[in-house]
Amino acid sequence: MLIPVLFQKHYLLTVTIVSLFGNGLLLVLIRRNGHALGNYRILLILFAIMDIFISAFHAWSVPMCVLGKHGYIVFGLTIASGSGFLPSITAASYSVTYFLPSALLVMHFLYRLFSLTRPARVTNTFPSFMLASVSYLAIFISSMYILMFRLTRKTVPLQYYDILGEYGFELSNHAINTITVQYLDESMRPNVHAMGSIILGSLIIFQIIFTSLVCARKIHTALTMRVLEIRSRRLHLQLFWALIGQFSIPALFTIIPFSIIIALPLSGASLVQTGNICCMIASVFPALDPLLMIVSISRFRSTITDWAYAIIGGTARRNEMKARERSRIYAATIQKSTTQTA
């Protein structure tokens, strides 16, 4: 049974609206409170813009993934049957954007690590760091596009004809642009071409995960061993746990669905709609990411609270609460100092 196309379109549109609102709000908060984040705010801005682009791309292309026996196909519903370069690159672009957030997070992990272990150097050489980051992303994107174009086809195996016909495609001329992965060819022999591309792509993703985990471990060690000013430590901890959350969400919403997509066809079962469900799950990440960042950083939460009080006319009450809290902290500090002196 097909998931209704209209439902998928409305679902992706809703996710895009949430992503646009959340990332737009995050950009405003970064502009308002970004001075405390230093150069890291530039990476956050790039990530927010990338999230908006990915959500808009998904809403426009309506990505589909159909699982068949010993393989699967990926295509953009709105443009797969067109001619020219754009339809060919659309399916490949979806596969690239699927993992692009995880690749960009590597840069975030490296910056957080260097900001703890080499703070002066990373500040003075930030342009060089950004150049290296852009080069890394360019290599990642180029490698993924090369692998995806190796799998791009204008014809699809016969087993997908019925399901594509239900989507409204005319397959009499076989003109449909898809990423086609068949683990076994027509003679039931291993398809070395397809399996090799999948293995290489999986190694690229493994490198991203491994680098991120190593950096996370080193950051945790640095936060444990390094002596930092109280406010600086608090901010580093907030950004670290926010980054862990950003890493965990792609693992749940992209890496696990990707593993399901490439593993289930090996069973030989034709689990048609499972791939579409995985694609729909993956589209949630760009909408959740900014909300996670806003909730994780206290400065952002405080600004949101200030705006909420301003809307309901409670600014004076909010300022009074802040003043009492500052007085309480000051009194506690003085009392502690007096006790230690005595």
Tab-separated table of C-alpha atoms in Angstrom:
chain	number	residue	atom	x	y	z
A	1	MET	CA	0.000	0.000	0.000
A	2	LEU	CA	1.402	3.373	-1.036
A	3	ILE	CA	1.813	6.263	1.362
A	4	PRO	CA	-0.380	8.939	-0.284
A	5	VAL	CA	1.756	11.370	-2.265
A	6	LEU	CA	-0.370	14.288	-1.074
A	7	PHE	CA	0.359	13.331	2.528
A	8	GLN	CA	4.103	13.183	1.844
A	9	LYS	CA	4.043	16.579	0.149
A	10	HIS	CA	2.136	18.194	3.022
A	11	TYR	CA	4.403	16.474	5.531
A	12	LEU	CA	7.563	17.810	3.852
A	13	LEU	CA	6.015	21.272	3.520
A	14	THR	CA	5.161	21.300	7.227
A	15	VAL	CA	8.676	20.189	8.158
A	16	THR	CA	10.101	22.927	5.917
A	17	ILE	CA	7.968	25.598	7.597
A	18	VAL	CA	9.100	24.425	11.040
A	19	SER	CA	12.718	24.352	9.832
A	20	LEU	CA	12.450	27.852	8.371
A	21	PHE	CA	10.954	29.212	11.592
A	22	GLY	CA	13.382	27.401	13.904
A	23	ASN	CA	16.522	28.193	11.925
A	24	GLY	CA	15.370	31.756	11.308
A	25	LEU	CA	14.881	32.191	15.050
A	26	LEU	CA	18.313	30.675	15.674
A	27	LEU	CA	19.909	33.141	13.237
A	28	VAL	CA	18.238	36.048	15.063
A	29	LEU	CA	19.471	34.745	18.423
A	30	ILE	CA	23.006	34.294	17.077
A	31	ARG	CA	22.975	37.858	15.803
A	32	ARG	CA	21.747	39.108	19.178
A	33	ASN	CA	23.971	36.982	21.454
A	34	GLY	CA	26.684	35.786	19.080
A	35	HIS	CA	29.497	37.861	20.601
A	36	ALA	CA	29.877	35.317	23.407
A	37	LEU	CA	30.281	32.485	20.887
A	38	GLY	CA	33.229	34.038	19.065
A	39	ASN	CA	34.013	32.654	15.620
A	40	TYR	CA	31.931	29.568	16.366
A	41	ARG	CA	28.835	31.593	15.505
A	42	ILE	CA	29.913	31.509	11.843
A	43	LEU	CA	29.760	27.698	11.847
A	44	LEU	CA	26.346	27.842	13.523
A	45	ILE	CA	25.113	30.307	10.893
A	46	LEU	CA	26.329	28.044	8.075
A	47	PHE	CA	24.624	25.062	9.692
A	48	ALA	CA	21.321	26.937	10.028
A	49	ILE	CA	21.431	28.073	6.390
A	50	MET	CA	22.234	24.510	5.308
A	51	ASP	CA	19.249	23.181	7.302
A	52	ILE	CA	16.914	25.629	5.555
A	53	PHE	CA	18.292	24.669	2.144
A	54	ILE	CA	17.942	20.929	2.806
A	55	SER	CA	14.350	21.280	4.022
A	56	ALA	CA	13.409	23.424	1.023
A	57	PHE	CA	15.096	20.957	-1.340
A	58	HIS	CA	13.162	18.046	0.158
A	59	ALA	CA	9.859	19.918	-0.104
A	60	TRP	CA	10.579	20.760	-3.760
A	61	SER	CA	11.896	17.394	-4.953
A	62	VAL	CA	9.736	15.081	-2.748
A	63	PRO	CA	12.387	12.332	-2.410
A	64	MET	CA	11.221	8.737	-2.710
A	65	CYS	CA	12.997	5.492	-1.849
A	66	VAL	CA	11.416	2.234	-2.999
A	67	LEU	CA	12.835	-1.002	-1.618
A	68	GLY	CA	12.668	-4.066	-3.837
A	69	LYS	CA	14.118	-7.546	-3.900
A	70	HIS	CA	17.908	-7.334	-3.579
A	71	GLY	CA	17.973	-3.570	-4.215
A	72	TYR	CA	16.308	-0.177	-4.079
A	73	ILE	CA	15.805	2.992	-6.120
A	74	VAL	CA	15.901	6.647	-5.043
A	75	PHE	CA	14.346	9.476	-7.056
A	76	GLY	CA	12.739	12.892	-6.769
A	77	LEU	CA	9.019	12.557	-7.471
A	78	THR	CA	8.507	16.015	-8.974
A	79	ILE	CA	11.310	15.928	-11.528
A	80	ALA	CA	12.462	12.325	-12.045
A	81	SER	CA	10.815	11.941	-15.463
A	82	GLY	CA	12.232	15.152	-16.956
A	83	SER	CA	15.065	15.446	-19.446
A	84	GLY	CA	18.389	17.224	-19.200
A	85	PHE	CA	20.903	17.701	-16.410
A	86	LEU	CA	18.564	18.822	-13.587
A	87	PRO	CA	16.606	15.539	-13.223
A	88	SER	CA	19.850	13.556	-13.241
A	89	ILE	CA	21.426	15.623	-10.500
A	90	THR	CA	18.299	15.772	-8.303
A	91	ALA	CA	18.408	12.150	-7.148
A	92	ALA	CA	22.167	12.366	-6.587
A	93	SER	CA	21.752	15.638	-4.674
A	94	TYR	CA	19.278	14.055	-2.276
A	95	SER	CA	21.778	11.336	-1.428
A	96	VAL	CA	24.485	13.974	-0.870
A	97	THR	CA	22.332	16.260	1.303
A	98	TYR	CA	21.241	13.199	3.283
A	99	PHE	CA	24.699	13.071	4.918
A	100	LEU	CA	25.858	16.681	4.510
A	101	PRO	CA	24.864	17.742	8.077
A	102	SER	CA	26.984	14.947	9.549
A	103	ALA	CA	29.974	16.068	7.460
A	104	LEU	CA	29.581	19.678	8.608
A	105	LEU	CA	29.363	18.522	12.228
A	106	VAL	CA	32.934	17.228	11.900
A	107	MET	CA	34.016	20.849	11.499
A	108	HIS	CA	32.030	21.777	14.611
A	109	PHE	CA	33.706	19.037	16.640
A	110	LEU	CA	37.166	20.080	15.464
A	111	TYR	CA	36.521	23.736	16.284
A	112	ARG	CA	35.189	22.917	19.770
A	113	LEU	CA	38.275	20.747	20.369
A	114	PHE	CA	40.740	23.383	19.166
A	115	SER	CA	38.952	26.131	21.120
A	116	LEU	CA	39.743	24.162	24.290
A	117	THR	CA	43.215	22.859	23.503
A	118	ARG	CA	44.549	25.696	21.303
A	119	PRO	CA	42.255	28.704	21.898
A	120	ALA	CA	44.680	31.426	20.802
A	121	ARG	CA	45.782	29.556	17.700
A	122	VAL	CA	42.263	28.736	16.503
A	123	THR	CA	41.282	32.389	16.937
A	124	ASN	CA	44.280	33.743	15.050
A	125	THR	CA	44.097	31.164	12.255
A	126	PHE	CA	40.311	31.001	11.879
A	127	PRO	CA	40.397	31.943	8.148
A	128	SER	CA	42.746	29.004	7.553
A	129	PHE	CA	40.423	26.753	9.556
A	130	MET	CA	37.471	27.831	7.409
A	131	LEU	CA	39.489	27.236	4.232
A	132	ALA	CA	40.339	23.728	5.429
A	133	SER	CA	36.677	23.167	6.333
A	134	VAL	CA	35.475	24.253	2.902
A	135	SER	CA	38.093	22.015	1.268
A	136	TYR	CA	36.981	19.039	3.374
A	137	LEU	CA	33.324	19.599	2.508
A	138	ALA	CA	34.202	20.024	-1.178
A	139	ILE	CA	36.039	16.683	-1.160
A	140	PHE	CA	33.129	15.018	0.649
A	141	ILE	CA	30.506	16.423	-1.722
A	142	SER	CA	32.573	15.599	-4.813
A	143	SER	CA	33.204	12.037	-3.635
A	144	MET	CA	29.523	11.446	-2.896
A	145	TYR	CA	28.436	12.904	-6.243
A	146	ILE	CA	30.900	10.673	-8.096
A	147	LEU	CA	29.557	7.596	-6.304
A	148	MET	CA	25.934	8.618	-6.880
A	149	PHE	CA	26.438	9.368	-10.577
A	150	ARG	CA	27.912	5.882	-10.938
A	151	LEU	CA	24.542	4.589	-9.739
A	152	THR	CA	22.303	7.020	-11.656
A	153	ARG	CA	20.194	5.342	-14.329
A	154	LYS	CA	17.466	6.345	-16.777
A	155	THR	CA	16.066	2.817	-16.744
A	156	VAL	CA	14.813	0.822	-13.783
A	157	PRO	CA	14.517	-2.938	-13.175
A	158	LEU	CA	11.187	-4.526	-14.085
A	159	GLN	CA	10.306	-5.218	-10.454
A	160	TYR	CA	9.696	-1.480	-9.891
A	161	TYR	CA	7.413	-0.914	-12.889
A	162	ASP	CA	4.158	-1.515	-11.022
A	163	ILE	CA	4.999	0.717	-8.070
A	164	LEU	CA	6.295	3.535	-10.310
A	165	GLY	CA	3.153	3.214	-12.421
A	166	GLU	CA	1.101	3.848	-9.281
A	167	TYR	CA	3.107	7.034	-8.797
A	168	GLY	CA	2.012	8.123	-12.272
A	169	PHE	CA	5.194	7.497	-14.254
A	170	GLU	CA	4.961	6.346	-17.879
A	171	LEU	CA	7.703	3.755	-18.271
A	172	SER	CA	7.131	2.850	-21.916
A	173	ASN	CA	10.243	4.793	-22.884
A	174	HIS	CA	12.120	3.916	-19.653
A	175	ALA	CA	12.967	7.634	-19.201
A	176	ILE	CA	13.175	8.092	-15.447
A	177	ASN	CA	16.196	9.340	-13.509
A	178	THR	CA	16.903	7.256	-10.405
A	179	ILE	CA	19.692	6.124	-8.139
A	180	THR	CA	19.445	2.385	-8.751
A	181	VAL	CA	21.135	-0.135	-6.480
A	182	GLN	CA	20.804	-3.838	-7.305
A	183	TYR	CA	22.932	-6.192	-5.230
A	184	LEU	CA	22.220	-9.037	-7.671
A	185	ASP	CA	22.039	-8.738	-11.461
A	186	GLU	CA	19.496	-10.461	-13.712
A	187	SER	CA	21.471	-13.715	-13.570
A	188	MET	CA	21.431	-13.536	-9.720
A	189	ARG	CA	25.151	-12.872	-9.547
A	190	PRO	CA	26.610	-10.247	-7.165
A	191	ASN	CA	26.595	-6.775	-8.744
A	192	VAL	CA	30.159	-5.712	-7.995
A	193	HIS	CA	29.606	-2.202	-9.421
A	194	ALA	CA	26.696	-1.369	-7.104
A	195	MET	CA	28.079	-3.110	-4.042
A	196	GLY	CA	31.450	-1.419	-4.483
A	197	SER	CA	29.832	2.030	-4.604
A	198	ILE	CA	27.777	1.311	-1.488
A	199	ILE	CA	30.837	0.054	0.385
A	200	LEU	CA	32.872	3.145	-0.563
A	201	GLY	CA	30.004	5.427	0.471
A	202	SER	CA	29.670	3.570	3.771
A	203	LEU	CA	33.403	4.011	4.419
A	204	ILE	CA	33.053	7.770	3.898
A	205	ILE	CA	30.200	7.861	6.419
A	206	PHE	CA	32.193	5.696	8.847
A	207	GLN	CA	35.088	8.168	8.621
A	208	ILE	CA	32.712	10.997	9.574
A	209	ILE	CA	31.314	9.081	12.545
A	210	PHE	CA	34.754	7.945	13.731
A	211	THR	CA	36.263	11.452	13.543
A	212	SER	CA	33.307	12.947	15.420
A	213	LEU	CA	33.495	10.336	18.191
A	214	VAL	CA	37.258	10.793	18.622
A	215	CYS	CA	36.829	14.573	18.855
A	216	ALA	CA	33.950	14.179	21.328
A	217	ARG	CA	36.137	12.007	23.541
A	218	LYS	CA	39.012	14.493	23.430
A	219	ILE	CA	36.668	17.425	24.156
A	220	HIS	CA	35.258	15.623	27.190
A	221	THR	CA	38.779	14.926	28.443
A	222	ALA	CA	39.813	18.560	27.932
A	223	LEU	CA	36.752	19.820	29.815
A	224	THR	CA	37.581	17.463	32.680
A	225	MET	CA	41.281	18.266	32.931
A	226	ARG	CA	41.499	21.916	31.899
A	227	VAL	CA	41.037	24.772	34.399
A	228	LEU	CA	38.554	27.295	33.009
A	229	GLU	CA	36.776	30.389	34.285
A	230	ILE	CA	33.285	29.500	35.556
A	231	ARG	CA	31.318	31.256	32.813
A	232	SER	CA	33.640	29.965	30.115
A	233	ARG	CA	33.310	26.391	31.398
A	234	ARG	CA	29.535	26.685	31.520
A	235	LEU	CA	29.392	27.913	27.914
A	236	HIS	CA	31.816	25.217	26.720
A	237	LEU	CA	29.704	22.549	28.421
A	238	GLN	CA	26.485	23.878	26.895
A	239	LEU	CA	27.993	23.964	23.410
A	240	PHE	CA	29.505	20.503	23.872
A	241	TRP	CA	26.250	18.862	24.927
A	242	ALA	CA	24.382	20.717	22.190
A	243	LEU	CA	26.913	19.300	19.720
A	244	ILE	CA	26.435	15.801	21.147
A	245	GLY	CA	22.706	16.246	20.598
A	246	GLN	CA	23.287	17.452	17.048
A	247	PHE	CA	25.408	14.359	16.435
A	248	SER	CA	22.889	11.989	18.023
A	249	ILE	CA	19.920	13.259	16.009
A	250	PRO	CA	21.533	12.495	12.603
A	251	ALA	CA	22.484	9.080	13.975
A	252	LEU	CA	18.832	8.416	14.816
A	253	PHE	CA	17.242	10.125	11.824
A	254	THR	CA	19.752	9.484	9.012
A	255	ILE	CA	22.401	6.852	9.815
A	256	ILE	CA	19.968	4.270	11.204
A	257	PRO	CA	17.436	4.753	8.357
A	258	PHE	CA	20.319	4.534	5.855
A	259	SER	CA	21.418	1.251	7.428
A	260	ILE	CA	17.855	-0.048	7.128
A	261	ILE	CA	17.640	0.997	3.471
A	262	ILE	CA	20.852	-0.762	2.444
A	263	ALA	CA	20.385	-3.829	4.685
A	264	LEU	CA	16.737	-4.848	4.255
A	265	PRO	CA	16.959	-5.581	0.491
A	266	LEU	CA	19.665	-8.137	1.257
A	267	SER	CA	16.942	-10.302	2.806
A	268	GLY	CA	15.274	-10.642	-0.594
A	269	ALA	CA	11.963	-9.279	0.724
A	270	SER	CA	10.200	-6.492	-1.193
A	271	LEU	CA	9.521	-3.989	1.612
A	272	VAL	CA	8.384	-1.218	-0.717
A	273	GLN	CA	7.304	1.609	1.605
A	274	THR	CA	9.963	1.135	4.286
A	275	GLY	CA	12.356	3.300	2.269
A	276	ASN	CA	9.852	6.164	2.035
A	277	ILE	CA	9.257	6.001	5.774
A	278	CYS	CA	13.021	6.266	6.326
A	279	CYS	CA	13.193	9.280	3.979
A	280	MET	CA	10.363	10.979	5.864
A	281	ILE	CA	12.132	10.358	9.167
A	282	ALA	CA	15.400	11.791	7.802
A	283	SER	CA	13.622	15.000	6.744
A	284	VAL	CA	12.847	15.799	10.396
A	285	PHE	CA	16.468	16.524	11.372
A	286	PRO	CA	16.790	20.043	9.837
A	287	ALA	CA	13.661	21.079	11.765
A	288	LEU	CA	14.771	19.623	15.118
A	289	ASP	CA	18.369	20.849	14.991
A	290	PRO	CA	17.753	24.593	15.645
A	291	LEU	CA	15.291	23.844	18.453
A	292	LEU	CA	17.942	21.688	20.122
A	293	MET	CA	20.517	24.489	19.894
A	294	ILE	CA	18.101	27.074	21.309
A	295	VAL	CA	17.153	24.849	24.253
A	296	SER	CA	20.767	23.873	25.012
A	297	ILE	CA	22.296	27.362	25.267
A	298	SER	CA	21.203	29.402	28.302
A	299	ARG	CA	21.713	32.784	26.612
A	300	PHE	CA	19.291	31.790	23.875
A	301	ARG	CA	16.746	30.488	26.399
A	302	SER	CA	17.013	33.690	28.407
A	303	THR	CA	16.424	35.838	25.323
A	304	ILE	CA	13.337	33.797	24.386
A	305	THR	CA	12.021	34.207	27.939
A	306	ASP	CA	12.626	37.977	27.781
A	307	TRP	CA	10.641	38.178	24.542
A	308	ALA	CA	7.810	36.145	26.063
A	309	TYR	CA	7.587	38.483	29.065
A	310	ALA	CA	7.693	41.499	26.732
A	311	ILE	CA	4.762	40.117	24.720
A	312	ILE	CA	2.589	39.674	27.822
A	313	GLY	CA	3.693	43.009	29.275
A	314	GLY	CA	5.792	41.529	32.061
A	315	THR	CA	9.156	43.130	31.299
A	316	ALA	CA	9.286	44.943	34.649
A	317	ARG	CA	8.533	41.729	36.507
A	318	ARG	CA	11.207	39.932	34.510
A	319	ASN	CA	13.804	42.599	35.339
A	320	GLU	CA	12.861	42.373	39.015
A	321	MET	CA	13.343	38.604	38.963
A	322	LYS	CA	16.763	39.032	37.343
A	323	ALA	CA	17.771	41.623	39.953
A	324	ARG	CA	16.742	39.333	42.821
A	325	GLU	CA	18.689	36.450	41.276
A	326	ARG	CA	21.810	38.608	40.894
A	327	SER	CA	21.460	39.739	44.515
A	328	ARG	CA	21.094	36.148	45.685
A	329	ILE	CA	24.213	35.061	43.791
A	330	TYR	CA	26.182	38.062	45.097
A	331	ALA	CA	25.081	37.413	48.687
A	332	ALA	CA	25.998	33.740	48.410
A	333	THR	CA	29.427	34.678	47.048
A	334	ILE	CA	30.069	37.181	49.859
A	335	GLN	CA	28.915	34.706	52.498
A	336	LYS	CA	31.178	31.990	51.092
A	337	SER	CA	34.135	34.392	50.999
A	338	THR	CA	33.485	35.510	54.597
A	339	THR	CA	33.231	31.924	55.812
A	340	GLN	CA	36.499	30.974	54.136
A	341	THR	CA	38.243	34.030	55.643
A	342	ALA	CA	36.971	33.205	59.122
